[in-house]
Amino acid sequence: MIEIQHLNKFFGDRQVLFDINLKMMPGKCNLIIGQSGSGKTVLMKTMVGLLAPESGSILFDGRNFVKGNNQELLTSIRREIGMVFQGGALFDSLSVLENVMFPMDMFTKKSRGEKIKRAKDCLQRVDLKGAEKLSPAELSGGMRKRVAIARAIAMAPKYLFCDEPNSGLDPRTSELIDNLIAEITDEYGITTIINTHDMNSVLKIGDTVNFIYEGKLWWQGNGSSILDSDNKEIIHFMEASELTKRLLHNHRDKHLTA
Amino acid sequence: MIATIGNYFLLLRKVFSPSGKQKMFWKQVIDEIHQLGFDSIPIVSLVSLFVGAAITIQLQINMDSPWIPIYAVGFATRKAIVMELAPTIIGLILAGKIGSHIASQLGSMRITEQIDAIEVMGVNSASYLILPKIIACLMFNPILIMLSIVAALFGGWAIGVSVGGMTSYEFIYGLQSFPHPFDLAYAIIKTVVFAFFISSISSFYGYTVKGGALEVGRASTKAVVNSSIAIILSNLVLTQLLM
């Protein structure tokens, strides 16, 4: 389980995260939602160790990798992490297959044949069979995200972090990516943490939902309870999407009728 | 300025820390030798050929005296090329070519989160990405300088014999006169130092880019300018120390 305790993060004099306390449910899709600039990407980058917090703890199964700047512990925890970046962050100089093989090349003693087999299995899992020899420049946005997911699961991680996995994608592809992440989370029993501002994802795959507003944890719940929330900021956030706005109104009408 | 120098040394400390598998490291070094070394052969050869020819013409004009033997042109050409032209001028050319390549490559990787992706996997990204570039430059730049010397001397010989009014024998006799093997060692020592500055300074500016495409361009310019300054300054210091 991942547990965050009293996390504070500053950029110079500006505080961007204020005393964040939250727990991520093991084996579930844990969503961090909020509008752009609310601090959710900073929170995720702090959780994976790309940014150092000024104070607070981040515990991975009880191991605090913030305290004492223990590089060895940080490295060992990072090897349990897979991460899907917003733009995919695929290595331009490598083919799709080499991208997926990269973490295995760095950390395993498997033979080349075994690594190729595992990479192909991962690519097949994300429906990209036959794309092995393509370069990242030849891929569409959705394909890049799927290769990034394949690379993230290649080492069978315990934790999967996804930073806005469906940003820049059309609704159909977004849904495919959401489904894929949810299926992988179930299949492998991974603890998945997703940063998103897509309400479709929240309603569909949000086992737990953490709403961040102006760097503070404003609300916690799940995908189904969010429609019942009377929190002004969440309602404002949900109503920004016309589809969610209608859904919210229908939901309230039903309640009133009942 | 002091903060930048401090950050440069902090990055160097990270670069020389272990990154991962040795096999992957040497594969990276070979790739970098190809990209940074072999791809520089045409520009190094071309520049050396023409600058070597120009130096010979200048020397012929300025040494045209009954008191100076004609073969002295070949000797002076060799001295000028081995001592300064090849290591320093080609060092500056390589600062432009290799420096901008390294800074823009690492800068692009930084702004597209590829470096973050490497870091999240638990790999020391600075060591994995920068050390092979430094090693490749340290290994291959001396070869490029040897090539530059050969090309420049050939350019000097060709122009001297064809339009300079000297015979091939006179030029080659001049080249072989008063041999001083340390000159070559001096050129290689300077080249190795310059190679380290070019690769490490350019990597520093590329690796530490913050922002977008505009910043990558700025980092590339800073990399070339600061590598060139480091070459000029260290050239003075090395000349004083080694001569």
Coordinates of N, CA and C in Angstrom, one line a residue, chain B residues 9-219:
Chain B
F9 N 29.5 20.7 -11.5 CA 30.3 19.6 -10.8 C 29.4 18.6 -10.1
L10 N 28.3 19.1 -9.6 CA 27.3 18.1 -9.0 C 26.9 17.1 -10.1
L11 N 26.6 17.6 -11.3 CA 26.2 16.7 -12.4 C 27.3 15.7 -12.7
L12 N 28.6 16.2 -12.7 CA 29.7 15.3 -13.0 C 29.8 14.2 -12.0
R13 N 29.5 14.6 -10.7 CA 29.6 13.5 -9.7 C 28.6 12.4 -10.0
K14 N 27.4 12.9 -10.4 CA 26.3 11.9 -10.7 C 26.7 11.1 -12.0
V15 N 27.4 11.8 -12.9 CA 27.8 11.1 -14.2 C 28.7 9.9 -13.9
F16 N 29.6 10.2 -12.9 CA 30.7 9.2 -12.7 C 30.2 8.2 -11.6
S17 N 28.9 8.1 -11.3 CA 28.4 7.1 -10.4 C 27.9 6.0 -11.2
P18 N 27.8 4.8 -10.7 CA 27.3 3.6 -11.5 C 25.9 3.8 -12.0
S19 N 25.7 3.3 -13.2 CA 24.3 3.4 -13.8 C 23.6 2.1 -14.1
G20 N 24.3 1.1 -14.4 CA 23.6 -0.2 -14.7 C 24.6 -1.2 -15.3
K21 N 24.1 -1.9 -16.3 CA 24.8 -3.0 -16.9 C 26.0 -2.5 -17.7
Q22 N 27.2 -3.1 -17.6 CA 28.3 -2.8 -18.4 C 28.1 -3.0 -19.9
K23 N 27.3 -4.1 -20.2 CA 27.1 -4.4 -21.6 C 26.3 -3.3 -22.3
M24 N 25.3 -2.8 -21.6 CA 24.5 -1.7 -22.1 C 25.3 -0.4 -22.2
F25 N 26.3 -0.2 -21.3 CA 27.1 1.0 -21.3 C 28.0 1.0 -22.6
W26 N 28.6 -0.2 -22.9 CA 29.5 -0.2 -24.0 C 28.8 -0.1 -25.4
K27 N 27.5 -0.6 -25.3 CA 26.7 -0.5 -26.5 C 26.4 1.0 -26.8
Q28 N 26.1 1.7 -25.7 CA 25.9 3.1 -25.8 C 27.1 3.9 -26.3
V29 N 28.3 3.5 -25.8 CA 29.6 4.1 -26.2 C 29.7 3.9 -27.7
I30 N 29.5 2.7 -28.2 CA 29.7 2.5 -29.7 C 28.7 3.3 -30.5
D31 N 27.4 3.4 -30.0 CA 26.4 4.2 -30.7 C 26.9 5.7 -30.7
E32 N 27.4 6.2 -29.6 CA 27.9 7.6 -29.5 C 29.1 7.8 -30.4
I33 N 30.0 6.8 -30.5 CA 31.2 7.0 -31.4 C 30.7 7.1 -32.8
H34 N 29.7 6.4 -33.1 CA 29.1 6.5 -34.5 C 28.5 7.9 -34.7
Q35 N 27.7 8.3 -33.8 CA 27.0 9.6 -34.0 C 27.9 10.8 -33.8
L36 N 28.7 10.8 -32.8 CA 29.5 11.9 -32.6 C 30.9 11.9 -33.3
G37 N 31.4 10.7 -33.5 CA 32.7 10.6 -34.1 C 32.7 10.4 -35.6
F38 N 32.2 9.3 -36.1 CA 32.2 9.0 -37.5 C 31.5 10.1 -38.3
D39 N 30.4 10.6 -37.8 CA 29.6 11.6 -38.5 C 30.4 13.0 -38.6
S40 N 31.4 13.1 -37.8 CA 32.2 14.4 -37.9 C 33.4 14.3 -38.8
I41 N 33.6 13.1 -39.4 CA 34.8 12.9 -40.3 C 34.7 13.9 -41.5
P42 N 33.6 14.0 -42.2 CA 33.5 14.8 -43.4 C 33.9 16.3 -43.1
I43 N 33.3 16.9 -42.1 CA 33.5 18.3 -41.8 C 34.9 18.5 -41.3
V44 N 35.5 17.6 -40.5 CA 36.9 17.8 -40.0 C 37.8 17.7 -41.2
S45 N 37.6 16.8 -42.1 CA 38.5 16.6 -43.3 C 38.4 17.8 -44.2
L46 N 37.2 18.3 -44.4 CA 37.0 19.4 -45.3 C 37.7 20.7 -44.8
V47 N 37.4 21.0 -43.5 CA 38.0 22.2 -42.9 C 39.5 22.1 -42.9
S48 N 40.0 21.0 -42.5 CA 41.5 20.8 -42.3 C 42.2 20.9 -43.7
L49 N 41.6 20.3 -44.7 CA 42.2 20.4 -46.0 C 42.4 21.8 -46.5
F50 N 41.3 22.6 -46.3 CA 41.4 24.0 -46.8 C 42.2 24.9 -45.9
V51 N 42.1 24.7 -44.6 CA 42.8 25.6 -43.7 C 44.3 25.3 -43.9
G52 N 44.7 24.0 -44.0 CA 46.0 23.6 -44.3 C 46.6 24.2 -45.5
A53 N 45.8 24.3 -46.5 CA 46.2 24.9 -47.8 C 46.4 26.4 -47.6
A54 N 45.5 27.0 -46.9 CA 45.6 28.5 -46.7 C 46.8 28.8 -45.8
I55 N 47.1 28.0 -44.8 CA 48.3 28.3 -44.0 C 49.6 28.2 -44.9
T56 N 49.6 27.2 -45.7 CA 50.8 27.1 -46.6 C 51.0 28.3 -47.5
I57 N 49.9 28.8 -48.1 CA 50.0 30.0 -48.9 C 50.5 31.2 -48.1
Q58 N 49.9 31.4 -46.9 CA 50.3 32.5 -46.1 C 51.8 32.4 -45.7
L59 N 52.2 31.2 -45.4 CA 53.6 31.0 -45.0 C 54.6 31.3 -46.2
Q60 N 54.1 30.8 -47.4 CA 55.0 31.0 -48.6 C 55.1 32.5 -48.8
I61 N 54.0 33.2 -48.7 CA 54.1 34.6 -49.0 C 55.0 35.4 -48.0
N62 N 54.8 35.0 -46.7 CA 55.5 35.7 -45.6 C 56.9 35.3 -45.4
M63 N 57.3 34.1 -45.9 CA 58.6 33.6 -45.8 C 59.4 33.7 -47.1
D64 N 58.9 34.5 -48.0 CA 59.6 34.6 -49.3 C 60.8 35.5 -49.1
S65 N 62.0 34.9 -48.8 CA 63.2 35.6 -48.5 C 64.4 34.8 -48.9
P66 N 65.4 35.4 -49.5 CA 66.6 34.6 -49.8 C 67.3 34.0 -48.6
W67 N 67.1 34.5 -47.4 CA 67.7 34.0 -46.2 C 67.0 32.8 -45.6
I68 N 65.8 32.5 -46.1 CA 65.0 31.4 -45.5 C 64.9 30.3 -46.6
P69 N 65.3 29.1 -46.3 CA 65.2 28.0 -47.3 C 63.7 27.7 -47.5
I70 N 63.5 27.3 -48.8 CA 62.1 27.0 -49.2 C 61.4 25.9 -48.3
Y71 N 62.3 24.9 -47.9 CA 61.7 23.8 -47.2 C 61.1 24.3 -45.8
A72 N 61.6 25.4 -45.3 CA 61.1 25.9 -44.1 C 59.5 26.1 -44.1
V73 N 59.0 26.3 -45.3 CA 57.5 26.5 -45.4 C 56.9 25.2 -44.9
G74 N 57.4 24.0 -45.4 CA 56.9 22.7 -45.0 C 57.0 22.5 -43.5
F75 N 58.2 22.9 -42.9 CA 58.4 22.8 -41.5 C 57.4 23.7 -40.7
A76 N 57.3 24.9 -41.1 CA 56.4 25.8 -40.4 C 54.9 25.4 -40.5
T77 N 54.6 24.9 -41.7 CA 53.2 24.4 -41.9 C 52.9 23.2 -40.9
R78 N 53.9 22.3 -40.8 CA 53.7 21.2 -39.8 C 53.5 21.7 -38.4
K79 N 54.4 22.6 -38.0 CA 54.3 23.1 -36.6 C 53.0 23.8 -36.3
A80 N 52.6 24.6 -37.3 CA 51.3 25.4 -37.1 C 50.1 24.4 -37.0
I81 N 50.2 23.4 -37.9 CA 49.0 22.5 -37.9 C 49.0 21.6 -36.7
V82 N 50.1 21.0 -36.4 CA 50.1 20.0 -35.2 C 49.9 20.7 -33.9
M83 N 50.5 21.9 -33.8 CA 50.5 22.6 -32.4 C 49.2 23.3 -32.2
E84 N 48.6 24.0 -33.2 CA 47.4 24.8 -32.9 C 46.2 24.5 -33.8
L85 N 46.5 24.4 -35.1 CA 45.3 24.3 -36.0 C 44.5 23.0 -35.7
A86 N 45.1 21.9 -35.7 CA 44.4 20.6 -35.5 C 43.7 20.6 -34.2
P87 N 44.4 20.7 -33.1 CA 43.7 20.6 -31.8 C 42.7 21.7 -31.5
T88 N 43.2 22.9 -31.7 CA 42.3 24.1 -31.2 C 41.2 24.4 -32.2
I89 N 41.6 24.7 -33.5 CA 40.6 25.1 -34.5 C 39.6 23.9 -34.7
I90 N 40.1 22.7 -34.8 CA 39.1 21.6 -35.0 C 38.3 21.4 -33.7
G91 N 39.0 21.6 -32.6 CA 38.3 21.6 -31.3 C 37.1 22.5 -31.3
L92 N 37.3 23.7 -31.8 CA 36.2 24.7 -31.9 C 35.1 24.3 -32.8
I93 N 35.6 23.7 -34.0 CA 34.6 23.2 -35.0 C 33.7 22.1 -34.3
L94 N 34.4 21.2 -33.6 CA 33.7 20.1 -32.9 C 32.8 20.6 -31.8
A95 N 33.2 21.7 -31.1 CA 32.4 22.2 -30.1 C 31.0 22.6 -30.7
G96 N 31.1 23.2 -31.9 CA 29.9 23.6 -32.6 C 29.1 22.4 -33.1
K97 N 29.7 21.4 -33.7 CA 29.0 20.3 -34.2 C 28.5 19.3 -33.1
I98 N 29.5 18.8 -32.3 CA 29.1 17.8 -31.3 C 28.3 18.5 -30.2
G99 N 28.8 19.7 -29.8 CA 28.2 20.4 -28.7 C 26.7 20.6 -28.9
S100 N 26.3 21.1 -30.1 CA 24.9 21.4 -30.3 C 24.1 20.1 -30.4
H101 N 24.8 19.1 -31.0 CA 24.1 17.8 -31.1 C 23.7 17.2 -29.7
I102 N 24.7 17.2 -28.9 CA 24.5 16.7 -27.5 C 23.5 17.5 -26.7
A103 N 23.6 18.8 -26.8 CA 22.7 19.6 -26.0 C 21.3 19.5 -26.5
S104 N 21.1 19.5 -27.8 CA 19.7 19.4 -28.3 C 19.2 18.1 -28.1
Q105 N 20.0 17.0 -28.2 CA 19.5 15.7 -28.0 C 19.0 15.5 -26.5
L106 N 19.9 15.9 -25.6 CA 19.5 15.7 -24.2 C 18.4 16.7 -23.8
G107 N 18.4 17.9 -24.3 CA 17.3 18.8 -24.1 C 16.0 18.3 -24.5
S108 N 16.0 17.8 -25.7 CA 14.7 17.2 -26.2 C 14.2 16.1 -25.3
M109 N 15.2 15.2 -24.9 CA 14.8 14.1 -24.0 C 14.3 14.6 -22.7
R110 N 14.8 15.7 -22.2 CA 14.4 16.3 -21.0 C 12.9 16.8 -21.1
I111 N 12.7 17.6 -22.2 CA 11.3 18.2 -22.2 C 10.2 17.2 -22.6
T112 N 10.6 16.1 -23.2 CA 9.6 15.1 -23.5 C 9.5 14.0 -22.5
E113 N 10.1 14.3 -21.3 CA 10.1 13.4 -20.1 C 10.8 12.1 -20.3
Q114 N 11.6 11.9 -21.4 CA 12.3 10.7 -21.5 C 13.4 10.4 -20.4
I115 N 14.0 11.6 -20.0 CA 15.0 11.4 -18.9 C 14.3 11.0 -17.6
D116 N 13.1 11.6 -17.4 CA 12.3 11.3 -16.2 C 11.9 9.8 -16.2
A117 N 11.6 9.3 -17.4 CA 11.2 7.9 -17.6 C 12.4 7.0 -17.2
I118 N 13.6 7.4 -17.6 CA 14.8 6.6 -17.3 C 15.0 6.6 -15.7
E119 N 14.8 7.8 -15.2 CA 15.1 8.0 -13.7 C 14.0 7.2 -12.9
V120 N 12.8 7.2 -13.4 CA 11.7 6.5 -12.6 C 12.0 5.0 -12.6
M121 N 12.6 4.5 -13.7 CA 12.9 3.0 -13.7 C 14.0 2.7 -12.7
G122 N 14.7 3.6 -12.1 CA 15.7 3.3 -11.2 C 17.1 3.4 -11.8
V123 N 17.2 4.0 -13.0 CA 18.5 4.0 -13.7 C 19.1 5.4 -13.4
N124 N 20.4 5.5 -13.2 CA 21.0 6.8 -13.0 C 21.1 7.4 -14.4
S125 N 20.2 8.3 -14.7 CA 20.0 8.8 -16.1 C 21.3 9.6 -16.5
A126 N 21.9 10.4 -15.6 CA 23.0 11.2 -16.0 C 24.2 10.3 -16.4
S127 N 24.4 9.2 -15.7 CA 25.5 8.3 -16.0 C 25.2 7.6 -17.3
Y128 N 23.9 7.1 -17.4 CA 23.5 6.3 -18.5 C 23.6 7.1 -19.8
L129 N 23.2 8.4 -19.8 CA 23.2 9.2 -21.0 C 24.4 9.9 -21.3
I130 N 25.1 10.5 -20.2 CA 26.2 11.4 -20.5 C 27.6 10.7 -20.5
L131 N 27.8 9.7 -19.6 CA 29.1 9.1 -19.6 C 29.5 8.5 -20.9
P132 N 28.6 7.8 -21.6 CA 29.0 7.2 -22.9 C 29.4 8.3 -23.9
K133 N 28.8 9.5 -23.8 CA 29.2 10.6 -24.7 C 30.6 11.1 -24.4
I134 N 30.9 11.2 -23.1 CA 32.2 11.7 -22.7 C 33.3 10.7 -23.1
I135 N 33.0 9.4 -22.9 CA 34.0 8.3 -23.2 C 34.2 8.3 -24.7
A136 N 33.1 8.4 -25.5 CA 33.1 8.4 -27.0 C 34.0 9.5 -27.5
C137 N 33.8 10.7 -26.9 CA 34.6 11.9 -27.4 C 36.1 11.7 -27.0
L138 N 36.3 11.2 -25.7 CA 37.7 11.0 -25.3 C 38.4 10.0 -26.2
M139 N 37.7 9.0 -26.6 CA 38.3 8.0 -27.5 C 38.4 8.4 -28.9
F140 N 37.4 9.1 -29.4 CA 37.4 9.3 -30.9 C 38.0 10.6 -31.3
N141 N 37.9 11.7 -30.5 CA 38.4 13.0 -30.9 C 39.9 12.9 -31.2
P142 N 40.7 12.2 -30.5 CA 42.1 12.1 -30.9 C 42.3 11.5 -32.3
I143 N 41.4 10.6 -32.6 CA 41.5 10.0 -34.0 C 41.1 11.1 -35.0
L144 N 40.1 11.9 -34.7 CA 39.7 12.9 -35.6 C 40.8 14.0 -35.8
I145 N 41.6 14.2 -34.7 CA 42.6 15.2 -34.8 C 43.8 14.6 -35.6
M146 N 44.1 13.4 -35.5 CA 45.1 12.7 -36.4 C 44.7 12.9 -37.8
L147 N 43.4 12.6 -38.1 CA 42.9 12.7 -39.4 C 43.0 14.2 -39.9
S148 N 42.7 15.1 -39.0 CA 42.8 16.5 -39.3 C 44.2 16.9 -39.7
I149 N 45.2 16.4 -39.0 CA 46.6 16.7 -39.3 C 47.0 16.2 -40.7
V150 N 46.6 14.9 -40.9 CA 46.9 14.3 -42.2 C 46.2 15.2 -43.4
A151 N 45.0 15.5 -43.2 CA 44.2 16.2 -44.2 C 44.8 17.6 -44.4
A152 N 45.2 18.3 -43.3 CA 45.7 19.7 -43.4 C 47.1 19.6 -44.1
L153 N 47.9 18.7 -43.7 CA 49.2 18.6 -44.4 C 49.1 18.2 -45.8
F154 N 48.1 17.4 -46.2 CA 47.9 17.1 -47.6 C 47.5 18.3 -48.3
G155 N 46.6 19.1 -47.7 CA 46.1 20.4 -48.3 C 47.3 21.3 -48.5
G156 N 48.1 21.4 -47.5 CA 49.3 22.3 -47.7 C 50.2 21.8 -48.8
W157 N 50.5 20.5 -48.8 CA 51.3 19.9 -49.9 C 50.8 20.2 -51.2
A158 N 49.5 19.9 -51.4 CA 48.8 20.1 -52.7 C 48.9 21.5 -53.2
I159 N 48.6 22.5 -52.3 CA 48.6 23.9 -52.8 C 50.1 24.4 -53.0
G160 N 51.0 23.9 -52.1 CA 52.4 24.3 -52.2 C 53.0 23.9 -53.5
V161 N 52.7 22.6 -53.9 CA 53.3 22.0 -55.1 C 52.6 22.6 -56.3
S162 N 51.3 22.7 -56.3 CA 50.6 23.1 -57.5 C 50.7 24.6 -57.8
V163 N 50.6 25.5 -56.8 CA 50.6 26.9 -57.2 C 51.7 27.7 -56.4
G164 N 52.3 27.0 -55.5 CA 53.3 27.8 -54.6 C 54.7 27.8 -55.1
G165 N 55.0 27.1 -56.2 CA 56.3 27.2 -56.7 C 57.3 26.3 -55.9
M166 N 56.9 25.3 -55.2 CA 57.9 24.5 -54.5 C 57.7 23.0 -55.0
T167 N 58.8 22.3 -54.8 CA 58.7 20.9 -55.3 C 58.1 20.0 -54.1
S168 N 57.6 18.9 -54.5 CA 57.1 17.9 -53.5 C 58.2 17.5 -52.6
Y169 N 59.4 17.4 -53.1 CA 60.5 17.0 -52.2 C 60.8 18.0 -51.2
E170 N 60.8 19.3 -51.6 CA 61.1 20.4 -50.7 C 60.1 20.5 -49.5
F171 N 58.8 20.3 -49.9 CA 57.7 20.4 -48.9 C 57.9 19.3 -47.9
I172 N 58.0 18.0 -48.4 CA 58.1 16.8 -47.6 C 59.4 16.9 -46.7
Y173 N 60.5 17.4 -47.3 CA 61.7 17.5 -46.5 C 61.5 18.5 -45.3
G174 N 60.8 19.6 -45.6 CA 60.4 20.5 -44.5 C 59.6 19.9 -43.5
L175 N 58.6 19.1 -43.9 CA 57.7 18.4 -42.9 C 58.6 17.5 -42.0
Q176 N 59.6 16.8 -42.6 CA 60.4 15.9 -41.8 C 61.6 16.5 -41.0
S177 N 61.8 17.8 -41.2 CA 62.9 18.5 -40.6 C 62.7 18.7 -39.1
F178 N 63.7 18.7 -38.3 CA 63.7 18.9 -36.9 C 62.6 18.2 -36.2
P179 N 62.5 16.8 -36.3 CA 61.4 16.1 -35.7 C 61.3 16.3 -34.1
H180 N 60.1 16.4 -33.7 CA 59.9 16.7 -32.2 C 58.7 15.9 -31.8
P181 N 58.9 14.6 -31.4 CA 57.7 13.7 -31.2 C 56.7 14.3 -30.1
F182 N 57.2 15.1 -29.2 CA 56.3 15.6 -28.2 C 55.2 16.5 -28.7
D183 N 55.5 17.1 -29.9 CA 54.5 17.9 -30.6 C 53.1 17.2 -30.7
L184 N 53.3 15.9 -31.1 CA 52.1 15.1 -31.4 C 51.4 14.8 -30.0
A185 N 52.2 14.4 -29.0 CA 51.7 14.1 -27.7 C 51.0 15.4 -27.2
Y186 N 51.6 16.6 -27.4 CA 51.0 17.8 -27.0 C 49.6 18.0 -27.6
A187 N 49.5 17.7 -28.9 CA 48.3 17.9 -29.7 C 47.2 16.9 -29.1
I188 N 47.6 15.7 -28.7 CA 46.7 14.7 -28.2 C 46.2 15.1 -26.8
I189 N 47.2 15.5 -26.0 CA 46.8 15.9 -24.6 C 45.7 17.1 -24.7
K190 N 46.0 18.0 -25.6 CA 45.0 19.2 -25.7 C 43.7 18.6 -26.2
T191 N 43.7 17.7 -27.2 CA 42.5 17.2 -27.7 C 41.6 16.5 -26.7
V192 N 42.3 15.7 -25.8 CA 41.6 14.9 -24.8 C 40.9 15.9 -23.8
V193 N 41.7 16.9 -23.4 CA 41.1 17.9 -22.5 C 39.9 18.6 -23.2
F194 N 40.1 19.0 -24.4 CA 39.0 19.7 -25.1 C 37.8 18.8 -25.3
A195 N 38.0 17.5 -25.6 CA 36.9 16.6 -25.8 C 36.1 16.5 -24.5
F196 N 36.8 16.4 -23.3 CA 36.1 16.4 -22.1 C 35.2 17.6 -21.9
F197 N 35.8 18.8 -22.1 CA 35.0 20.0 -22.0 C 33.8 20.0 -22.9
I198 N 34.0 19.7 -24.2 CA 32.9 19.8 -25.2 C 31.8 18.9 -24.7
S199 N 32.1 17.6 -24.4 CA 31.1 16.6 -24.1 C 30.4 16.9 -22.8
S200 N 31.2 17.3 -21.8 CA 30.6 17.5 -20.4 C 29.8 18.8 -20.3
I201 N 30.3 19.9 -20.9 CA 29.6 21.2 -20.8 C 28.3 21.1 -21.6
S202 N 28.4 20.5 -22.8 CA 27.2 20.4 -23.7 C 26.2 19.5 -23.0
S203 N 26.6 18.5 -22.4 CA 25.7 17.6 -21.7 C 25.0 18.3 -20.6
F204 N 25.8 19.1 -19.8 CA 25.2 19.8 -18.7 C 24.1 20.7 -19.2
Y205 N 24.3 21.5 -20.2 CA 23.3 22.4 -20.7 C 22.1 21.7 -21.2
G206 N 22.3 20.6 -21.9 CA 21.2 19.8 -22.4 C 20.4 19.1 -21.3
Y207 N 21.1 18.5 -20.4 CA 20.5 17.7 -19.3 C 19.6 18.6 -18.4
T208 N 20.1 19.8 -18.2 CA 19.4 20.7 -17.2 C 18.4 21.6 -17.8
V209 N 18.0 21.4 -19.1 CA 17.0 22.3 -19.7 C 15.7 22.2 -18.9
K210 N 15.1 23.4 -18.8 CA 13.7 23.5 -18.2 C 12.9 24.3 -19.2
G211 N 11.7 23.8 -19.5 CA 10.8 24.5 -20.4 C 10.5 23.8 -21.7
G212 N 10.5 24.5 -22.8 CA 10.1 23.9 -24.1 C 11.2 24.0 -25.1
A213 N 10.7 24.0 -26.4 CA 11.6 23.9 -27.5 C 12.5 25.1 -27.6
L214 N 12.0 26.3 -27.2 CA 12.8 27.5 -27.2 C 14.0 27.4 -26.3
E215 N 13.8 26.8 -25.1 CA 14.9 26.6 -24.2 C 15.9 25.6 -24.7
V216 N 15.4 24.6 -25.4 CA 16.4 23.6 -26.0 C 17.3 24.4 -27.0
G217 N 16.8 25.3 -27.8 CA 17.6 26.1 -28.7 C 18.6 26.9 -27.9
R218 N 18.1 27.6 -26.8 CA 19.0 28.4 -26.0 C 20.1 27.6 -25.4
A219 N 19.7 26.4 -24.9 CA 20.7 25.5 -24.2 C 21.8 25.1 -25.3

